[in-house]
Every structure is written in C-alpha cells, then in structure tokens.
Amino acid sequence: MTNAELDSKLDQKDRIKKLTREFGSKSANIIFISEKRSLTPIAPYVAVAVGEEWISRLSEIKKLGDCKVRSSSPLEDRLGFSFAGLFRTENYEGPLYVDSVLRSAKTGRVQKYKERYSISGSDDMALLFHKTVEGITWHILRHPHRTNVLIVQSDLSDDDYVYNCEDEKLYNSRSMGNNLVRNLVECSDCALDEAIAHYLDIEKLYSGKNTYHMECKLSPFSLLQWRPAFKITTANWVHEKSNTDFCMGISDKEGFDAPVFVFDGKVGLDKAALDDFNNSRIKSCSEQGVVYVEKLDNYLLNYGVPLDFMFDKSCTLITDSYSGILRHDGLRSMQHFKHLMVGTKLYVKTGDVLRVRTDGCYGSVKSIN
C-alpha cells in the first residue's frame, strides 16, 4: 500500500469515527457508503443525530412515505459487539414508535449484554428513518476464517448459499457436509449476483483486517445495513476422527477439555435439562469451566432465548450448516463464542467431553470419553 493509499485509509477511518459519534454506527456506515459509493442503491433516509430532536426533522421524514425508524447507537454494530436484535426497529407510525426504539437502549436485556461483556458508554441513541423497501431481507458475510467464501442467506430458512470468490460462482450449501467449497451443487439463483458485486465493492472501502455483515433487499438491490462482524483469522483445523479440514477461531495454546451440550432444533430445547446441565456438568469439567456447544441440522441458533444469554460459560460453537447464523441472535451469539467452527459435523452427544488443542492456526478436536 502506498503512502497516499495509507493516508486515505486513515482519513476514512477518522471519518467513520466522527460520523459514529454524531449519528451512531448504523447511520454512520450508511452515510459513509453514500459519500464514497454514490451509485450504491440505498433507499432514501433521514439520519437524526445523537441528542437532536427528531421532531425537528418531521417534514423530511414525512417525505419518505412509508418508512422504518431504526436504532443507531454509537455502541452498536461494533467489531465483536453488534447488539443485533437488542435495539429496536419499528415501522414508523408516529411518536410512540420512535419512543419504543429509544427506550430499547435501556431494557434489561441490553443492560445484561453490556454488563456481561464489559461494554461502557452512554445509552444515548441516534435514529435512522429509512424508507421501507419491500421484499425478503438477504444477508452476506465473508467467512471469518475462509476468506475465499462468502456466506449468503435470506430470511427464508430454505435460502442458504455460499459464494466462492476463487471461481466466482454461487453454490447451494444445503449438501455441504464437512466441506466448505468442494462437492457443492451449483446454484442457479443469479439474482444475487448484483448484491455480491456491491458487497465486494463496498468492502474495499474498509479495513482488510475484518469481515463485514451486509443486509440488503433484491429485485432491485437496495442496501439496508453494513456492519463489522469479526476479525479475519486463518485457521486450518483437523477433526481427528475424519481428518476433515475446517475453520475455527483463535483459542489458548494449551487448549482445554470441556463437556458438550448438543442443541438440536428439530427436537427443541428443554430449559430444565439445560439448567441441570449447566449446574452439574460445569462443576465437573476443567478449571476453565467451559461448555462446548454444538448445533445440529437446524436453522435457528435459539428457541426463543439467544445462546449468548443462555450458555453463560460457553466459549465454543460448532454448526454443521450456515443456516440462520447471520440473523440477529445468531450473529450476536457467534461474535461472543471464543471458538467458532462453521460448516462441519461432529458426532457427539450431550455430556461427552471434547479435547480442543490449538496454536492459533492449527489444532485438533477429539472425544476423550
């Protein structure tokens, strides 16, 4: 990178920080992308600054027609701390709906989230009034550990794809099994091509050290949201039973032993059994008190209660498909698991103990029952 390019990146970083302090993270990224990529289709919006009386912008808001009022806190949509799904978005139909969004910054769930992860900062919130765009919401995220893979999902559970940046093709991910790219059934849904092209273009504006989550609409494409999600780390993991390569986040060099709780969305979640598991198994495992969590063949990471609130001592998540991980609870939960394996199968049952070893790039996981 040349000195001029480096200076430009630093200037852009300072610009985003300034916009975030003034308009909150959600609006800051929308404004920044509007400034730098004027041809990116973004529905008309009104960004109300922190401390600004939104009613003073009422004439502009009315010109939007049907619109949503979204939270835009300086705290949310930060790397590792998204607050996704904790702050409110409402269909704007008057002051009561705006109050609902503002009040969401002070709910018990938000305060618990801040306390758990030692997040400091004011509860003051900016607002983003965004013209309503009809259609299904789509999500795109570069895989945090396999940088040649983009995860592509919609709010419909059956729509789940990966985009391989190496061959520039979109694949259906339902039959992926243990392999992230090979042996995939090529997908013919080319309506996503434009969204992926915009993702790759916007990504160039930001640091190459992180991966970003984009929400958008299709037919036609319209950008709804852009936020940092994870640090990019390269990890090549070996499951000792099958020698399957998979990707995982960084952990302690020494590794650890931990009991497994198998979460199966097809069966559901027994809260009483979960409480018993947390209370009894943690006491009998390693000093680190880590619960190892697996998700089996379902497209939800929660049954009404997000995993990051449910498993207080969890640090590892294995999921055998990409389905649902980019929706609010899934994204937020993923950000707070210290170790993350996406797109691999591990055949264990609740109560089994796994041994995890890693040096930050290579490692193994095996059952030690």
Tab-separated table of C-alpha atoms in Angstrom:
chain	number	residue	atom	x	y	z
A	1	MET	CA	0.000	0.000	0.000
A	2	THR	CA	1.404	3.426	-0.994
A	3	ASN	CA	1.665	6.321	1.482
A	4	ALA	CA	-1.188	8.075	-0.313
A	5	GLU	CA	-3.396	4.975	-0.030
A	6	LEU	CA	-2.487	4.587	3.661
A	7	ASP	CA	-3.317	8.259	4.340
A	8	SER	CA	-6.637	7.783	2.541
A	9	LYS	CA	-7.471	4.744	4.698
A	10	LEU	CA	-6.620	6.668	7.870
A	11	ASP	CA	-8.743	9.620	6.752
A	12	GLN	CA	-11.645	7.288	6.051
A	13	LYS	CA	-11.265	5.645	9.466
A	14	ASP	CA	-11.347	9.046	11.151
A	15	ARG	CA	-14.396	9.988	9.092
A	16	ILE	CA	-16.274	6.868	10.218
A	17	LYS	CA	-15.357	7.533	13.859
A	18	LYS	CA	-16.628	11.111	13.603
A	19	LEU	CA	-19.872	10.032	11.948
A	20	THR	CA	-20.345	7.297	14.563
A	21	ARG	CA	-20.009	9.738	17.460
A	22	GLU	CA	-22.535	12.061	15.833
A	23	PHE	CA	-25.044	9.718	14.170
A	24	GLY	CA	-24.417	6.289	15.712
A	25	SER	CA	-22.928	3.285	13.955
A	26	LYS	CA	-25.848	2.270	11.756
A	27	SER	CA	-26.298	5.711	10.219
A	28	ALA	CA	-22.541	6.327	10.093
A	29	ASN	CA	-21.917	3.421	7.726
A	30	ILE	CA	-24.890	4.304	5.520
A	31	ILE	CA	-23.714	7.931	5.279
A	32	PHE	CA	-20.104	6.905	4.641
A	33	ILE	CA	-21.037	4.483	1.864
A	34	SER	CA	-23.301	7.162	0.334
A	35	GLU	CA	-20.357	9.562	0.283
A	36	LYS	CA	-17.838	7.117	-1.159
A	37	ARG	CA	-20.069	4.987	-3.402
A	38	SER	CA	-22.736	7.350	-4.665
A	39	LEU	CA	-24.023	4.792	-7.171
A	40	THR	CA	-24.769	2.204	-4.469
A	41	PRO	CA	-28.586	1.893	-4.312
A	42	ILE	CA	-29.648	2.960	-0.813
A	43	ALA	CA	-33.284	3.731	-0.025
A	44	PRO	CA	-33.895	7.403	0.959
A	45	TYR	CA	-33.210	8.048	4.631
A	46	VAL	CA	-33.084	10.714	7.307
A	47	ALA	CA	-30.288	10.420	9.883
A	48	VAL	CA	-31.066	12.118	13.201
A	49	ALA	CA	-28.002	12.847	15.332
A	50	VAL	CA	-27.457	11.880	18.965
A	51	GLY	CA	-29.233	14.457	21.118
A	52	GLU	CA	-31.087	16.001	18.169
A	53	GLU	CA	-34.868	16.306	18.497
A	54	TRP	CA	-36.204	14.027	15.800
A	55	ILE	CA	-39.430	16.029	15.603
A	56	SER	CA	-37.423	18.904	14.114
A	57	ARG	CA	-36.842	16.701	11.053
A	58	LEU	CA	-40.502	15.745	10.720
A	59	SER	CA	-41.003	17.383	7.326
A	60	GLU	CA	-38.104	15.367	5.859
A	61	ILE	CA	-39.351	12.181	7.484
A	62	LYS	CA	-42.831	12.634	6.022
A	63	LYS	CA	-41.335	12.918	2.546
A	64	LEU	CA	-40.001	9.367	2.903
A	65	GLY	CA	-43.546	7.983	2.906
A	66	ASP	CA	-43.734	4.523	4.477
A	67	CYS	CA	-40.569	4.139	6.494
A	68	LYS	CA	-38.947	2.352	9.393
A	69	VAL	CA	-37.307	4.005	12.380
A	70	ARG	CA	-34.107	2.195	13.333
A	71	SER	CA	-31.818	2.463	16.328
A	72	SER	CA	-28.423	3.989	15.609
A	73	SER	CA	-26.423	3.834	18.812
A	74	PRO	CA	-22.713	4.718	18.917
A	75	LEU	CA	-22.340	1.435	20.840
A	76	GLU	CA	-23.952	-0.950	18.351
A	77	ASP	CA	-22.517	-2.563	15.236
A	78	ARG	CA	-19.006	-2.568	16.619
A	79	LEU	CA	-16.492	-5.300	15.911
A	80	GLY	CA	-17.437	-8.085	18.293
A	81	PHE	CA	-20.374	-6.247	19.873
A	82	SER	CA	-23.260	-5.895	17.454
A	83	PHE	CA	-26.237	-5.520	19.837
A	84	ALA	CA	-28.047	-7.147	16.885
A	85	GLY	CA	-31.709	-7.687	17.732
A	86	LEU	CA	-31.414	-5.984	21.131
A	87	PHE	CA	-32.141	-2.456	19.937
A	88	ARG	CA	-35.491	-1.951	18.243
A	89	THR	CA	-36.543	-1.236	14.672
A	90	GLU	CA	-40.178	-0.210	14.187
A	91	ASN	CA	-42.471	0.670	11.324
A	92	TYR	CA	-42.781	4.420	11.810
A	93	GLU	CA	-46.360	5.412	12.582
A	94	GLY	CA	-45.839	8.304	14.965
A	95	PRO	CA	-44.048	9.324	18.195
A	96	LEU	CA	-44.919	6.156	20.147
A	97	TYR	CA	-42.914	4.049	17.707
A	98	VAL	CA	-39.928	6.388	17.975
A	99	ASP	CA	-40.157	6.189	21.776
A	100	SER	CA	-40.133	2.397	21.531
A	101	VAL	CA	-36.821	2.492	19.669
A	102	LEU	CA	-35.275	4.981	22.102
A	103	ARG	CA	-36.444	3.005	25.142
A	104	SER	CA	-34.874	-0.184	23.786
A	105	ALA	CA	-31.449	1.198	24.749
A	106	LYS	CA	-32.390	0.842	28.415
A	107	THR	CA	-34.022	-2.599	28.509
A	108	GLY	CA	-32.853	-5.322	30.868
A	109	ARG	CA	-31.511	-7.440	28.006
A	110	VAL	CA	-29.352	-4.564	26.773
A	111	GLN	CA	-28.030	-3.827	30.258
A	112	LYS	CA	-27.271	-7.520	30.799
A	113	TYR	CA	-25.444	-7.658	27.471
A	114	LYS	CA	-23.357	-4.590	28.373
A	115	GLU	CA	-22.559	-5.942	31.810
A	116	ARG	CA	-21.616	-9.398	30.577
A	117	TYR	CA	-19.135	-8.086	28.026
A	118	SER	CA	-17.968	-5.002	29.987
A	119	ILE	CA	-19.296	-2.566	27.379
A	120	SER	CA	-19.140	1.016	28.604
A	121	GLY	CA	-20.740	4.086	27.095
A	122	SER	CA	-23.837	6.227	27.122
A	123	ASP	CA	-27.301	4.868	26.353
A	124	ASP	CA	-27.981	7.941	24.183
A	125	MET	CA	-29.123	6.901	20.738
A	126	ALA	CA	-29.373	8.458	17.308
A	127	LEU	CA	-32.126	7.441	14.871
A	128	LEU	CA	-32.247	6.353	11.254
A	129	PHE	CA	-35.543	6.832	9.411
A	130	HIS	CA	-35.293	4.606	6.351
A	131	LYS	CA	-37.838	4.341	3.529
A	132	THR	CA	-39.475	0.920	3.569
A	133	VAL	CA	-38.244	-1.459	0.872
A	134	GLU	CA	-40.457	-4.461	0.221
A	135	GLY	CA	-39.180	-7.978	-0.236
A	136	ILE	CA	-37.115	-10.581	1.588
A	137	THR	CA	-34.058	-9.437	3.512
A	138	TRP	CA	-30.775	-11.006	2.431
A	139	HIS	CA	-27.527	-11.267	4.381
A	140	ILE	CA	-23.944	-11.545	3.127
A	141	LEU	CA	-20.820	-12.094	5.223
A	142	ARG	CA	-17.282	-13.072	4.329
A	143	HIS	CA	-16.364	-16.194	6.272
A	144	PRO	CA	-14.094	-15.039	9.131
A	145	HIS	CA	-11.714	-17.998	8.680
A	146	ARG	CA	-12.043	-18.929	4.988
A	147	THR	CA	-11.615	-15.631	3.178
A	148	ASN	CA	-12.468	-17.109	-0.237
A	149	VAL	CA	-16.018	-17.895	0.971
A	150	LEU	CA	-18.982	-15.548	1.300
A	151	ILE	CA	-21.952	-16.789	3.333
A	152	VAL	CA	-25.238	-15.769	1.691
A	153	GLN	CA	-28.604	-16.189	3.426
A	154	SER	CA	-32.131	-14.870	3.311
A	155	ASP	CA	-34.767	-14.602	6.000
A	156	LEU	CA	-36.359	-17.668	4.425
A	157	SER	CA	-34.820	-20.722	6.019
A	158	ASP	CA	-34.553	-22.615	2.730
A	159	ASP	CA	-32.345	-19.991	1.096
A	160	ASP	CA	-28.762	-20.698	2.108
A	161	TYR	CA	-25.769	-20.283	-0.209
A	162	VAL	CA	-22.027	-19.787	-0.342
A	163	TYR	CA	-20.137	-17.773	-2.936
A	164	ASN	CA	-16.675	-18.986	-3.867
A	165	CYS	CA	-14.534	-15.944	-4.670
A	166	GLU	CA	-11.958	-18.115	-6.420
A	167	ASP	CA	-14.224	-19.418	-9.180
A	168	GLU	CA	-16.767	-16.565	-8.810
A	169	LYS	CA	-19.693	-18.967	-8.564
A	170	LEU	CA	-22.629	-19.221	-6.202
A	171	TYR	CA	-23.415	-22.616	-4.663
A	172	ASN	CA	-26.235	-24.158	-2.703
A	173	SER	CA	-24.912	-25.006	0.765
A	174	ARG	CA	-27.544	-27.490	1.932
A	175	SER	CA	-25.488	-30.535	0.960
A	176	MET	CA	-22.145	-29.187	2.106
A	177	GLY	CA	-21.477	-31.690	4.848
A	178	ASN	CA	-17.905	-31.410	6.065
A	179	ASN	CA	-16.621	-29.491	3.068
A	180	LEU	CA	-16.931	-25.757	2.620
A	181	VAL	CA	-16.460	-25.437	-1.139
A	182	ARG	CA	-15.850	-28.789	-2.826
A	183	ASN	CA	-18.694	-31.147	-3.757
A	184	LEU	CA	-21.310	-28.401	-3.826
A	185	VAL	CA	-24.320	-28.313	-6.096
A	186	GLU	CA	-24.025	-25.219	-8.259
A	187	CYS	CA	-26.820	-22.750	-7.634
A	188	SER	CA	-28.664	-21.044	-10.485
A	189	ASP	CA	-30.110	-18.153	-8.434
A	190	CYS	CA	-28.306	-15.358	-10.274
A	191	ALA	CA	-30.434	-12.611	-8.712
A	192	LEU	CA	-27.784	-12.478	-6.000
A	193	ASP	CA	-25.001	-11.553	-8.402
A	194	GLU	CA	-25.617	-7.814	-8.073
A	195	ALA	CA	-25.753	-7.958	-4.285
A	196	ILE	CA	-22.469	-9.859	-4.141
A	197	ALA	CA	-20.847	-7.379	-6.534
A	198	HIS	CA	-21.912	-4.480	-4.296
A	199	TYR	CA	-20.664	-6.297	-1.214
A	200	LEU	CA	-17.217	-6.785	-2.739
A	201	ASP	CA	-17.116	-3.165	-3.885
A	202	ILE	CA	-18.152	-1.676	-0.515
A	203	GLU	CA	-15.752	-3.969	1.316
A	204	LYS	CA	-12.839	-2.236	-0.432
A	205	LEU	CA	-13.654	0.956	1.476
A	206	TYR	CA	-12.922	-0.661	4.804
A	207	SER	CA	-10.029	-2.327	6.579
A	208	GLY	CA	-8.943	-5.637	5.138
A	209	LYS	CA	-8.483	-6.980	8.679
A	210	ASN	CA	-12.187	-7.527	9.382
A	211	THR	CA	-15.172	-9.199	7.816
A	212	TYR	CA	-18.458	-7.310	7.369
A	213	HIS	CA	-22.132	-8.191	7.520
A	214	MET	CA	-24.434	-6.679	4.866
A	215	GLU	CA	-28.238	-6.669	4.922
A	216	CYS	CA	-29.958	-5.858	1.653
A	217	LYS	CA	-33.035	-6.339	-0.492
A	218	LEU	CA	-33.095	-7.763	-4.008
A	219	SER	CA	-35.170	-7.099	-7.142
A	220	PRO	CA	-33.976	-4.384	-7.201
A	221	PHE	CA	-30.930	-4.329	-4.949
A	222	SER	CA	-31.105	-1.897	-2.019
A	223	LEU	CA	-28.563	-1.653	0.810
A	224	LEU	CA	-30.091	-1.682	4.301
A	225	GLN	CA	-27.167	-2.114	6.660
A	226	TRP	CA	-23.425	-2.629	6.799
A	227	ARG	CA	-21.536	-3.508	9.980
A	228	PRO	CA	-18.228	-5.047	11.099
A	229	ALA	CA	-18.632	-8.568	12.441
A	230	PHE	CA	-15.390	-10.495	13.073
A	231	LYS	CA	-11.643	-10.239	12.831
A	232	ILE	CA	-10.305	-12.287	9.942
A	233	THR	CA	-8.157	-15.159	11.182
A	234	THR	CA	-6.721	-18.031	9.194
A	235	ALA	CA	-7.181	-21.393	10.873
A	236	ASN	CA	-6.913	-24.888	9.438
A	237	TRP	CA	-8.377	-27.412	11.857
A	238	VAL	CA	-8.349	-31.212	11.760
A	239	HIS	CA	-11.160	-33.287	13.223
A	240	GLU	CA	-9.190	-36.336	14.331
A	241	LYS	CA	-11.974	-38.824	13.565
A	242	SER	CA	-12.290	-37.931	9.883
A	243	ASN	CA	-9.323	-35.706	9.025
A	244	THR	CA	-11.778	-33.105	7.803
A	245	ASP	CA	-10.369	-29.642	7.396
A	246	PHE	CA	-12.493	-26.958	8.945
A	247	CYS	CA	-12.146	-23.460	10.270
A	248	MET	CA	-12.163	-22.210	13.799
A	249	GLY	CA	-11.276	-19.107	15.745
A	250	ILE	CA	-8.258	-18.478	17.923
A	251	SER	CA	-8.010	-20.110	21.351
A	252	ASP	CA	-5.448	-20.671	24.103
A	253	LYS	CA	-2.336	-22.542	23.036
A	254	GLU	CA	-2.809	-25.060	25.836
A	255	GLY	CA	-6.352	-25.883	24.802
A	256	PHE	CA	-8.897	-27.378	27.189
A	257	ASP	CA	-11.262	-30.253	27.891
A	258	ALA	CA	-14.971	-29.476	28.031
A	259	PRO	CA	-18.356	-31.204	28.149
A	260	VAL	CA	-20.724	-30.893	25.204
A	261	PHE	CA	-24.298	-29.717	25.153
A	262	VAL	CA	-25.930	-30.796	21.891
A	263	PHE	CA	-28.509	-28.303	20.716
A	264	ASP	CA	-30.874	-29.841	18.168
A	265	GLY	CA	-33.524	-27.505	16.792
A	266	LYS	CA	-35.551	-30.388	15.396
A	267	VAL	CA	-36.052	-31.750	18.884
A	268	GLY	CA	-36.190	-28.423	20.688
A	269	LEU	CA	-34.593	-27.240	23.861
A	270	ASP	CA	-35.556	-28.399	27.337
A	271	LYS	CA	-34.746	-25.457	29.587
A	272	ALA	CA	-34.880	-27.571	32.751
A	273	ALA	CA	-32.413	-30.051	31.268
A	274	LEU	CA	-30.207	-27.167	30.205
A	275	ASP	CA	-30.188	-25.687	33.723
A	276	ASP	CA	-29.330	-29.076	35.175
A	277	PHE	CA	-26.546	-29.487	32.615
A	278	ASN	CA	-25.081	-26.057	33.354
A	279	ASN	CA	-25.273	-26.564	37.115
A	280	SER	CA	-23.846	-30.066	37.241
A	281	ARG	CA	-21.529	-30.553	34.294
A	282	ILE	CA	-19.612	-27.280	34.609
A	283	LYS	CA	-18.574	-28.198	38.146
A	284	SER	CA	-17.105	-31.484	36.987
A	285	CYS	CA	-15.180	-30.271	33.932
A	286	SER	CA	-11.907	-28.375	33.651
A	287	GLU	CA	-10.991	-25.403	35.804
A	288	GLN	CA	-11.887	-23.113	32.915
A	289	GLY	CA	-15.500	-24.247	33.257
A	290	VAL	CA	-16.103	-24.170	29.513
A	291	VAL	CA	-19.232	-25.607	27.913
A	292	TYR	CA	-18.789	-26.800	24.342
A	293	VAL	CA	-21.880	-26.245	22.233
A	294	GLU	CA	-22.928	-27.969	19.019
A	295	LYS	CA	-25.812	-27.138	16.700
A	296	LEU	CA	-27.293	-29.992	14.672
A	297	ASP	CA	-29.189	-29.689	11.378
A	298	ASN	CA	-31.422	-26.763	12.170
A	299	TYR	CA	-31.602	-23.195	11.013
A	300	LEU	CA	-32.070	-21.427	14.336
A	301	LEU	CA	-29.499	-20.755	17.000
A	302	ASN	CA	-32.140	-20.301	19.645
A	303	TYR	CA	-35.570	-21.407	20.699
A	304	GLY	CA	-36.738	-18.040	21.987
A	305	VAL	CA	-33.634	-17.459	24.107
A	306	PRO	CA	-30.340	-16.442	22.452
A	307	LEU	CA	-27.384	-18.712	23.096
A	308	ASP	CA	-25.192	-15.869	24.312
A	309	PHE	CA	-27.638	-15.326	27.182
A	310	MET	CA	-28.379	-18.973	27.762
A	311	PHE	CA	-24.915	-20.507	27.999
A	312	ASP	CA	-23.163	-18.253	30.482
A	313	LYS	CA	-19.896	-20.180	30.383
A	314	SER	CA	-19.914	-21.197	26.730
A	315	CYS	CA	-16.991	-20.389	24.519
A	316	THR	CA	-17.250	-22.780	21.579
A	317	LEU	CA	-19.862	-23.238	18.877
A	318	ILE	CA	-19.908	-25.906	16.187
A	319	THR	CA	-22.527	-25.595	13.483
A	320	ASP	CA	-22.838	-28.006	10.587
A	321	SER	CA	-24.570	-25.545	8.272
A	322	TYR	CA	-24.595	-21.813	7.686
A	323	SER	CA	-28.343	-21.538	8.066
A	324	GLY	CA	-29.523	-18.793	10.364
A	325	ILE	CA	-26.145	-17.676	11.661
A	326	LEU	CA	-26.478	-14.205	10.141
A	327	ARG	CA	-29.829	-13.402	11.692
A	328	HIS	CA	-29.789	-11.250	14.786
A	329	ASP	CA	-29.457	-13.807	17.553
A	330	GLY	CA	-27.147	-15.983	15.508
A	331	LEU	CA	-24.778	-13.161	14.585
A	332	ARG	CA	-24.673	-11.832	18.126
A	333	SER	CA	-24.072	-15.270	19.594
A	334	MET	CA	-21.323	-16.054	17.110
A	335	GLN	CA	-19.470	-12.864	17.978
A	336	HIS	CA	-19.101	-13.938	21.583
A	337	PHE	CA	-18.027	-17.517	21.153
A	338	LYS	CA	-14.281	-17.650	21.553
A	339	HIS	CA	-14.061	-20.598	19.170
A	340	LEU	CA	-16.204	-20.992	16.090
A	341	MET	CA	-16.477	-23.860	13.611
A	342	VAL	CA	-18.824	-23.266	10.684
A	343	GLY	CA	-19.690	-25.902	8.119
A	344	THR	CA	-18.569	-29.102	9.807
A	345	LYS	CA	-20.175	-32.083	11.521
A	346	LEU	CA	-19.149	-33.561	14.852
A	347	TYR	CA	-20.983	-36.632	16.081
A	348	VAL	CA	-21.239	-36.343	19.853
A	349	LYS	CA	-23.988	-36.352	22.453
A	350	THR	CA	-24.729	-34.148	25.434
A	351	GLY	CA	-22.334	-34.938	28.271
A	352	ASP	CA	-19.468	-36.118	26.054
A	353	VAL	CA	-16.147	-34.440	26.768
A	354	LEU	CA	-14.065	-32.968	23.945
A	355	ARG	CA	-10.419	-32.035	23.950
A	356	VAL	CA	-9.591	-28.890	21.980
A	357	ARG	CA	-5.976	-28.015	21.152
A	358	THR	CA	-4.695	-25.099	19.078
A	359	ASP	CA	-1.720	-22.841	18.489
A	360	GLY	CA	-3.882	-20.213	16.817
A	361	CYS	CA	-3.582	-21.597	13.292
A	362	TYR	CA	-3.597	-25.384	13.572
A	363	GLY	CA	-5.318	-27.646	16.015
A	364	SER	CA	-7.480	-30.672	16.650
A	365	VAL	CA	-10.639	-31.662	18.449
A	366	LYS	CA	-11.499	-35.162	19.613
A	367	SER	CA	-13.754	-37.002	22.014
A	368	ILE	CA	-11.983	-38.270	25.128
A	369	ASN	CA	-14.845	-40.304	26.612
